[in-house]
Every structure is written in structure tokens, then in C-alpha cells.
Amino acid sequence: MWQTEDQLLVPEHWCNFVFDYPQYAVRKTLGTPAALERGTRGVSIAPQQPLALGKQSCNTTDPLIPIPERLLSLYRQYRPTPLRRARQLEQRLDANARIYYKFEGANIAGSHKLNTALAQVYYYRRAGVEHLVTGTGAGQWGTALAYACKLLGMECTVFMVGSSLRQKPQRGTLMRLFGATIHESPSGLTEVGRQARRWDTEGTGTLAVATGEALEFAHSRRRTRFAVGSGENCVLLHQTVIGSEALAQMTALDEFPDWVVACMGAGSNFAGVGLPFLRAAKERSRSVRLLAVESAACPRLTRGRYAYDLNDFSGTTPISLMYTLGSGYIPPPVYAGGLRYHGASPFLSAMYADRMFDAEAIDQLTVLRAGLELAESEGILPAPESAHAVAGVIRVAQRHPHDAPPLVLLVNISGHGLLDIAAYEKFLSGRMDPGWPDDRLLSESLQQVDQLNARLDAPAVELEEPVR
Ligand SMILES: Cc1ncc(COP(=O)(O)O)c(C=O)c1O
């Protein structure tokens, strides 16, 4: 399974969690809203993805999926990524825990997103596509796609959420350096953007709108496709290089984590680091718990509905069963733009409905304080998204009693925060607000989800109380 080059170990396979849990991979989609109106319920849209990616998303037969040689050589540019013990942080916290962190920020795009950007560009290019279009929240995904397109010779267009682009214009510059074209979303360029501007008068933007714009833009052009940054099984699969690599690194240290902690947007880095450990725990008769940390501004798992909902604002993609706050919900413009998406991956949502992992929502002030704590103790300034995971692991460590055997913790730092200086600056100024959601807006949005489900006559989904 392992490849040696200059004594560097990079996984040669992706860890196929769909093989492990086929029950969660059943595609619970209801077709697009337009198809439903025409009465063609259950009919999905024409395949937009190369067959290889589609197959990866629903492969229930192969436990390991080989990473093509060309892609491996690109991964080796920045992999394996470091796994380190956070000794200074442990001392500061006076915690009864050994805390390890995996750092995915040491590549030009600055985050884990490059793992799937390279894979997707590789497969799209092989399928004859020349131009990829996407929506990005915080900009990490857009930057990764722009760089991957540059490396493999494809054109790239990115719709970036307006509030995020204004918070960190350097993200836009970085994407342009790689030759991508950037549009601030909602833009006047697409019907979706023009519609959104009618109610989003300040141009705050959401990932659902940026995604809708990118889809519309891609549909209208030849040899052009929409690339997705998270949520789909194949994207989660590409991220399993993180967990497989961390597993080998921890095994070499004779360690196995009691908890694996990661932040959660739609869920790719959480699945990528966590699911290989669930498999390993089963194989080794060990136990491990996974904690997904979400933004209190956008608490899909801890306050959302497990229901059918739109994936994007335009309703171009099929309706999925997932944890959602409603596709029209505009979360407060917190700095962790990558955690502001209204829904969670359908696969992870199904797992969470069975409480296969834990979830906590943490406010922006606690998160940035934790990010600074990591910077001061370990010399890594995490992206605001990744700082959620740091805040989460600190909580787990601090809750653990001193008279128990020490905990072993693994936290994934999904990206660096060197282009998020404005967020830390605001934090230092004392003028940052915690980013709590407006309860009225949230409950109105959830009512819309309920109304949509009533119209769809969707089967009711019964759930226990969410873990808080
Ligand atoms: C640094 C970073 N971490 C995490 C996320 C969340 O995405 P996902 O849940 O797919 O990992 C993002 C999304 O933009 C991100 O930029």
C-alpha cells in the first residue's frame, strides 16, 4: 500500500469508505426541482462528471481505490504532510492528553483542498474537458482549483462569495496569479446572481448562490464543467490520503488516537482524516471517536434538520437528504467562510443520523482564541476554519480528568491562516462578534425546509436529540 520515494511515504490508494458503509451511500436524491414540477420525480440530471468520478462516489466493491501514477507524482510535490506532537500546547493546557496534529496547509493553495482539486482536474482533463468553473467560500477551494488547472493546462473560472472576497482580497490575487478568472458573487453575470442581488442587497453572498452561479455559467459553455469542492463522496474519498497517511505516521510512533477532531464544512476534510481511522479501529479491534466541529454561525448538524433540501440556490442540482439549515439561509459573515455552507455531505449526514460521530458548534471568538493559542505554542497560524478543530481538540483535552489514563488526540489543521490576517486583526482589536446566528432568520429558513419537504411529500425522518 505504501510507496517510497526519497524515503517519503505517500498512500498509493484512497480509502473507500463507501465499501465500509454501503448503507450510507444509498443516493437519497429526488431529482431537480424543475424535474419534480414536471412530475418526473427521481429522474436525475444528465451526468456532468467524468465516469471515473461518478464510479468513485458509489463504489461498494473495492476497499482501496488506486491513485493514478500521474496524480501520485503531483501529490508528492507536497505530501506526505507533517504529523507533529503539539507538546507546547499540551503544556499550556495542562491537559492529560498527547495531542498530535496533521498539517495540510503546507502547499501553495494553503489547504487540504488541493488533494481533490488535483484529482478532479486530472479526471476532467482525461475526459476532454477544457474549462472548469466553481463556487468558493473562503477561497481555499478556488485557489486549489486554480492552481491544479494551471498545473494541468486547463482554464478556470471562480465565483467567490462576496463577503469573503472583501475580507481577503489576496485570495483573489493568488487565484489570478494562476491564471483563473474571479467573479464576486452574487454577480450580475448570471440569472442566479441577479436574482440573489434582489434580496441580498449588501452582496454578502453564500456558497449556495456562488455554486448556483458557477453551475449556470458552466452549463452555457462548451467543454466546460462545474467542479465541486466538497460534499460528494468522490471528493471525500480524495481527502482520505490525509487519514491514511496520518494512520501510518501514528502507527510508526506506536500511537492510535482515542479521538480524531476536524472542522466541518460540507465535510471533506473531516471524512478524509476520520474515516480511515474508523476502518483501522475495526481492523485492529480498537476504538476511536470522531468529532466534527462546525461554526456556531452555521450549525447544520447541531441545529439543522435532517431533511430533503436544495444543494444550491438555483435548484440546478438534485435535492438531497442531508442535515441542512435551508439553501436560502444566510449565515452571519464570519471569517470561516468555508464553514458557511447550509448543508452537510449526504453520506456524512446519514452517518450522523445514526450518531456514528459527535458534533459541536463553536463561536468565532472561542475559535480565533484557539487559533492564536496554536500559533503561540506550535508556530502555526491556522485558517479560521481549521481553528475550529483546534478549539474542539482543546475542549476534548480539557474535559478529560487528570486521574484517568492520558488521551491520545489527533486534530487535522486543514489550512494555514496567513491570508486570514484580517480575521486575527479584528480579533485582536476586540471588535469581533461571536457570530451567533439570528434565531428568527434561522427558524424561518428551517420552516422553508419543512414546507419544501411537505410539498415533496418526503418520508418523515425521525431523530434523537442532536448531540451538543
Ligand atoms: C481551510 C479549510 N478547512 C475546512 C474547510 C471546510 O470544508 P470541508 O468540510 O469540505 O473540509 C474549508 C472550506 O473552504 C477550508 O478552506
XYZ file of C-alpha atoms and ligand atoms in Angstrom:
484
model
C 0.000 0.000 0.000
C 2.921 2.336 0.562
C 5.164 4.000 -1.953
C 8.690 5.039 -1.131
C 10.402 7.914 -2.864
C 13.241 9.716 -1.160
C 12.012 7.917 1.963
C 8.731 9.779 1.763
C 5.612 7.689 2.252
C 2.544 8.735 0.322
C -0.536 6.485 0.243
C -0.949 4.786 -3.123
C -4.670 4.241 -2.563
C -7.686 6.153 -1.413
C -9.555 4.521 1.462
C -13.023 3.722 0.117
C -15.419 4.343 2.997
C -18.395 3.593 0.725
C -17.169 -0.023 0.773
C -17.157 0.110 4.598
C -20.609 1.678 4.932
C -22.657 0.975 1.788
C -25.838 1.626 3.780
C -24.984 5.343 3.969
C -24.206 5.630 0.273
C -27.742 4.976 -0.936
C -28.383 8.087 -3.023
C -31.358 9.764 -1.468
C -31.996 12.334 -4.156
C -35.315 13.407 -5.597
C -34.318 14.920 -8.943
C -34.128 18.641 -9.596
C -36.964 20.990 -8.581
C -37.813 21.532 -12.257
C -37.956 17.791 -12.881
C -40.198 17.389 -9.838
C -42.567 20.062 -11.109
C -42.818 18.180 -14.383
C -43.747 15.142 -12.335
C -40.575 13.231 -13.180
C -39.667 12.576 -9.583
C -36.474 10.594 -9.100
C -35.017 11.427 -12.514
C -31.549 12.837 -12.072
C -29.780 15.401 -14.221
C -27.554 14.330 -17.107
C -24.129 13.285 -15.838
C -21.810 16.247 -15.685
C -18.902 14.386 -14.148
C -16.439 12.033 -15.817
C -17.470 8.421 -15.314
C -14.372 7.743 -13.174
C -15.523 10.260 -10.550
C -19.134 9.066 -10.644
C -17.956 5.484 -10.107
C -15.759 6.513 -7.194
C -18.779 8.012 -5.450
C -20.750 4.768 -5.405
C -18.131 2.012 -5.461
C -19.227 -0.631 -2.956
C -16.858 -3.366 -4.124
C -13.277 -2.133 -3.669
C -11.918 -1.325 -0.187
C -8.992 0.567 -1.724
C -9.055 2.680 -4.889
C -5.660 3.095 -6.595
C -4.392 6.648 -7.073
C -3.206 7.027 -10.696
C 0.584 7.282 -11.045
C 0.471 10.773 -12.612
C -1.610 12.035 -9.713
C 0.709 10.423 -7.179
C 3.620 12.310 -8.688
C 1.664 15.556 -8.210
C 0.760 14.622 -4.618
C 4.465 14.058 -3.927
C 5.050 17.769 -4.543
C 3.643 18.441 -1.050
C 2.883 15.058 0.540
C 3.370 13.474 2.996
C 2.228 16.396 5.098
C 3.676 16.760 8.609
C 2.305 14.988 11.648
C 3.670 16.509 14.854
C 3.059 16.281 18.562
C 1.832 19.586 19.990
C 3.968 19.441 23.126
C 3.901 23.169 23.904
C 0.132 23.263 23.525
C -0.204 20.268 25.833
C 1.873 22.092 28.457
C -0.106 25.315 28.139
C -3.369 23.458 28.571
C -2.004 21.328 31.400
C -4.018 18.589 29.722
C -3.866 14.900 30.444
C -3.504 14.177 26.737
C -0.981 13.641 23.996
C -2.113 15.882 21.163
C -0.954 15.218 17.616
C -1.741 17.460 14.687
C -1.666 16.813 10.962
C -0.947 19.958 8.945
C -2.473 20.253 5.465
C -1.562 23.905 4.952
C 1.948 23.443 3.568
C 1.167 23.741 -0.120
C 0.752 26.748 -2.388
C -3.058 26.675 -2.149
C -2.704 26.566 1.638
C -5.172 23.796 2.457
C -6.364 20.209 2.050
C -8.461 21.285 -0.944
C -5.530 20.604 -3.274
C -5.952 16.840 -2.666
C -9.238 16.792 -4.558
C -8.517 19.709 -6.922
C -5.619 17.778 -8.482
C -7.679 14.596 -8.677
C -10.689 16.286 -10.271
C -8.651 18.265 -12.791
C -6.804 15.052 -13.697
C -10.057 13.156 -14.406
C -11.839 16.050 -16.173
C -8.857 16.659 -18.419
C -8.715 12.984 -19.310
C -12.413 13.234 -20.248
C -11.688 16.076 -22.708
C -12.993 18.985 -20.611
C -11.056 22.234 -21.149
C -12.561 24.671 -18.642
C -13.610 24.178 -15.002
C -15.922 26.528 -13.129
C -16.622 26.576 -9.419
C -18.036 28.453 -6.452
C -15.801 29.085 -3.449
C -16.500 30.349 0.053
C -13.327 31.348 1.835
C -11.278 30.974 -1.342
C -9.146 27.967 -0.415
C -11.064 25.693 -2.754
C -10.947 28.258 -5.578
C -7.198 28.715 -5.100
C -6.607 24.962 -5.122
C -8.645 24.516 -8.301
C -6.920 27.473 -9.980
C -3.503 26.014 -9.179
C -4.444 22.479 -10.272
C -5.855 23.863 -13.550
C -2.637 25.791 -14.102
C -0.520 22.680 -13.479
C -2.536 20.522 -15.859
C -3.253 23.150 -18.508
C -6.978 23.913 -18.072
C -8.964 27.157 -17.960
C -10.540 28.076 -14.598
C -13.347 30.453 -13.547
C -14.236 31.029 -9.890
C -17.316 32.658 -8.321
C -16.235 33.707 -4.821
C -18.642 34.644 -2.018
C -18.669 38.467 -1.852
C -18.187 38.863 1.914
C -15.169 36.509 1.847
C -13.554 38.199 -1.146
C -13.871 41.585 0.538
C -12.405 40.185 3.773
C -9.378 38.738 1.958
C -8.767 40.164 -1.497
C -5.338 38.462 -1.590
C -7.142 35.158 -2.169
C -8.441 36.636 -5.422
C -4.931 37.800 -6.328
C -3.495 34.340 -5.714
C -6.122 32.769 -7.992
C -5.430 35.351 -10.687
C -1.694 34.618 -10.388
C -2.562 31.099 -11.512
C -4.491 32.460 -14.475
C -8.032 31.994 -13.135
C -10.861 34.481 -13.720
C -12.596 35.594 -10.489
C -16.132 36.959 -10.095
C -17.513 38.334 -6.839
C -20.788 36.552 -6.036
C -23.626 37.480 -6.264
C -22.532 38.840 -9.631
C -24.576 40.468 -12.354
C -23.256 37.857 -14.765
C -25.796 35.112 -14.238
C -29.556 34.941 -13.696
C -28.911 33.266 -10.313
C -26.662 36.147 -9.238
C -29.097 38.811 -10.464
C -31.950 37.149 -8.569
C -29.895 36.867 -5.364
C -28.962 40.551 -5.567
C -32.644 41.462 -5.200
C -32.738 40.244 -1.586
C -29.025 40.214 -0.740
C -28.646 43.951 -1.265
C -25.298 44.126 0.538
C -23.773 41.415 -1.638
C -22.833 39.262 1.369
C -23.234 36.147 -0.724
C -23.462 32.497 0.249
C -21.862 29.372 -1.090
C -25.275 28.189 -2.301
C -25.531 31.287 -4.527
C -21.898 31.131 -5.736
C -22.431 27.451 -6.573
C -25.654 28.248 -8.443
C -23.849 30.926 -10.434
C -20.989 28.587 -11.295
C -23.426 25.879 -12.416
C -25.348 28.278 -14.657
C -22.125 29.682 -16.104
C -20.706 26.202 -16.793
C -23.924 24.956 -18.445
C -23.806 27.712 -21.014
C -20.305 26.930 -22.319
C -18.729 24.220 -24.454
C -16.258 21.723 -22.960
C -16.874 23.386 -19.608
C -17.908 21.698 -16.390
C -18.680 22.582 -12.801
C -16.188 21.202 -10.230
C -17.304 20.674 -6.650
C -15.106 21.402 -3.619
C -16.776 19.203 -1.023
C -19.792 17.135 -0.101
C -19.740 14.492 -2.826
C -18.410 11.049 -1.991
C -15.619 11.198 -4.591
C -14.353 14.465 -3.062
C -14.429 12.962 0.427
C -12.615 9.935 -0.990
C -9.758 12.039 -2.399
C -9.237 13.525 1.055
C -8.675 10.102 2.641
C -4.979 10.472 1.778
C -4.901 12.626 4.934
C -6.217 9.933 7.259
C -4.326 7.041 5.641
C -1.087 8.983 5.852
C -1.735 10.060 9.458
C -2.559 6.464 10.378
C 0.811 5.274 9.037
C 2.608 8.136 10.776
C 0.911 7.440 14.117
C 1.468 3.705 13.771
C 5.183 4.371 13.268
C 5.075 6.177 16.624
C 3.148 3.268 18.160
C 0.151 5.524 18.806
C -3.558 5.235 17.993
C -5.932 8.123 18.713
C -8.873 7.998 21.097
C -10.353 10.972 19.250
C -9.898 12.416 15.768
C -11.054 16.024 15.537
C -11.642 18.104 12.393
C -13.693 21.093 11.348
C -16.676 20.504 9.140
C -17.971 22.494 6.204
C -19.646 20.082 3.842
C -17.308 17.531 5.376
C -14.419 16.547 3.111
C -11.516 17.116 5.491
C -13.478 15.615 8.390
C -14.217 12.463 6.370
C -10.718 12.449 4.901
C -8.917 12.384 8.209
C -11.519 10.488 10.225
C -12.936 7.630 8.168
C -9.626 5.755 7.617
C -9.313 5.658 11.426
C -12.811 4.171 11.783
C -11.735 1.397 9.404
C -8.423 0.886 11.217
C -10.165 0.755 14.596
C -12.387 -2.052 13.324
C -9.439 -3.931 11.817
C -7.339 -3.549 14.982
C -10.176 -4.071 17.458
C -9.560 -0.614 18.889
C -11.999 2.191 19.456
C -11.876 5.734 18.183
C -14.343 8.622 18.317
C -14.656 11.322 15.708
C -15.617 14.924 16.492
C -16.849 17.280 13.772
C -16.584 20.938 14.750
C -18.882 23.331 12.938
C -19.307 27.075 13.082
C -21.921 28.339 15.529
C -22.911 30.713 12.706
C -23.917 27.782 10.525
C -24.817 24.880 12.829
C -26.229 22.332 10.396
C -25.557 19.213 12.437
C -26.370 20.608 15.854
C -29.370 22.801 14.985
C -30.384 21.820 11.457
C -32.965 19.445 10.032
C -32.224 16.031 8.570
C -34.418 16.595 5.555
C -34.547 16.934 1.781
C -33.153 20.213 0.515
C -31.595 22.004 -2.435
C -27.826 21.885 -2.748
C -27.539 25.239 -4.430
C -29.591 28.392 -4.648
C -30.550 27.881 -8.308
C -32.008 24.408 -7.748
C -29.982 23.028 -10.673
C -28.676 20.041 -8.743
C -30.853 17.233 -7.376
C -32.493 17.633 -3.994
C -30.618 15.599 -1.357
C -31.376 14.178 2.049
C -28.908 15.850 4.385
C -28.520 17.952 7.506
C -29.442 21.440 6.385
C -30.353 24.928 7.564
C -32.093 25.700 4.260
C -30.485 26.760 0.991
C -31.732 30.335 1.441
C -30.164 30.746 4.882
C -27.539 33.494 5.032
C -25.230 32.848 7.986
C -23.555 35.818 9.685
C -20.441 36.788 7.701
C -17.974 35.031 9.993
C -14.377 34.755 8.843
C -14.549 30.979 8.448
C -16.201 31.312 5.040
C -15.537 27.636 4.293
C -17.908 26.599 7.093
C -20.834 28.765 5.918
C -22.437 26.220 3.565
C -26.044 25.439 4.540
C -25.820 21.646 4.169
C -23.600 18.707 5.038
C -22.478 15.840 2.816
C -25.377 13.366 2.383
C -23.077 10.448 3.268
C -21.864 12.083 6.483
C -25.405 13.255 7.246
C -26.625 9.658 7.079
C -23.771 8.612 9.376
C -24.584 11.410 11.790
C -28.268 10.491 11.811
C -27.031 7.171 13.243
C -24.721 9.080 15.614
C -21.603 7.451 14.170
C -19.701 10.563 15.228
C -20.073 13.577 17.521
C -20.554 17.212 16.592
C -20.100 20.538 18.348
C -20.683 24.095 17.180
C -18.219 26.737 18.396
C -18.415 30.532 18.182
C -15.938 32.691 16.285
C -14.295 34.290 19.346
C -13.504 30.960 21.011
C -12.240 29.698 17.678
C -9.827 32.537 16.956
C -8.532 32.463 20.532
C -7.726 28.778 19.955
C -6.061 29.635 16.624
C -3.792 32.143 18.350
C -3.045 29.612 21.053
C -1.811 27.191 18.382
C 0.263 29.921 16.729
C 1.914 30.895 20.018
C 2.588 27.340 21.103
C 3.321 25.460 17.866
C 4.201 28.170 15.350
C 1.275 27.501 13.025
C -1.397 30.105 12.365
C -4.436 28.061 11.334
C -7.128 29.188 8.900
C -10.260 30.260 10.799
C -11.940 27.061 9.547
C -9.112 24.911 10.901
C -9.053 26.879 14.156
C -12.499 25.349 14.842
C -10.777 21.970 15.036
C -8.145 23.402 17.384
C -10.884 24.797 19.638
C -12.568 21.381 19.516
C -9.459 19.428 20.448
C -8.742 21.866 23.299
C -12.232 21.215 24.676
C -11.811 17.440 24.464
C -8.414 17.645 26.178
C -9.663 19.934 28.932
C -12.720 17.807 29.694
C -10.560 14.753 30.313
C -9.896 14.105 34.020
C -6.334 14.117 35.308
C -6.684 10.848 37.173
C -7.636 8.838 34.053
C -5.154 7.297 31.578
C -3.963 10.021 29.163
C -5.968 10.557 25.998
C -4.354 10.396 22.567
C -5.823 13.064 20.293
C -5.375 13.770 16.613
C -6.501 17.069 15.127
C -6.415 17.984 11.467
C -5.243 21.513 10.725
C -6.820 21.737 7.275
C -5.181 25.001 6.201
C -2.960 27.927 7.169
C -4.295 31.352 8.087
C -1.622 33.550 6.555
C -4.178 35.112 4.207
C -6.655 35.440 7.075
C -4.681 38.069 8.924
C -7.681 40.433 8.777
C -9.650 37.965 10.889
C -6.945 37.797 13.552
C -6.517 41.575 13.397
C -10.229 42.028 14.074
C -9.999 39.530 16.922
C -7.096 41.441 18.491
C -8.978 44.737 18.174
C -11.690 43.397 20.490
C -14.355 44.389 17.951
C -15.113 40.931 16.638
C -18.516 39.483 17.427
C -19.042 35.791 18.171
C -21.123 35.276 15.027
C -24.193 33.745 16.658
C -26.953 33.144 14.140
C -30.089 35.281 14.141
C -32.591 32.841 15.676
C -35.515 34.367 13.794
C -33.820 34.025 10.388
C -32.713 30.518 11.249
C -36.155 29.341 12.242
C -37.742 30.975 9.158
C -35.253 29.147 6.979
C -35.958 25.851 8.742
C -39.686 26.426 8.208
C -38.977 26.727 4.499
C -37.178 23.402 4.608
C -40.229 21.891 6.323
C -42.546 23.399 3.717
C -40.398 22.052 0.892
C -40.500 18.595 2.473
C -44.256 18.774 2.919
C -44.606 19.693 -0.793
C -42.332 16.820 -1.755
C -44.331 14.516 0.453
C -40.925 13.332 1.663
C -40.809 10.485 4.150
C -40.534 11.853 7.686
C -37.135 11.326 9.261
C -37.196 10.626 12.963
C -34.197 11.588 15.004
C -32.901 11.579 18.509
C -31.975 14.887 20.124
C -28.810 16.218 18.473
C -25.544 15.953 20.411
C -24.476 19.407 21.623
C -9.096 25.502 5.414
C -10.442 24.865 5.266
N -10.796 23.905 6.131
C -12.010 23.321 6.066
C -12.937 23.715 5.118
C -14.275 23.074 5.127
O -14.521 22.263 4.039
P -14.694 20.714 4.185
O -15.712 20.479 5.233
O -15.086 20.224 2.877
O -13.369 20.186 4.583
C -12.612 24.686 4.186
C -13.560 25.085 3.144
O -13.374 26.002 2.402
C -11.331 25.284 4.268
O -10.971 26.235 3.406
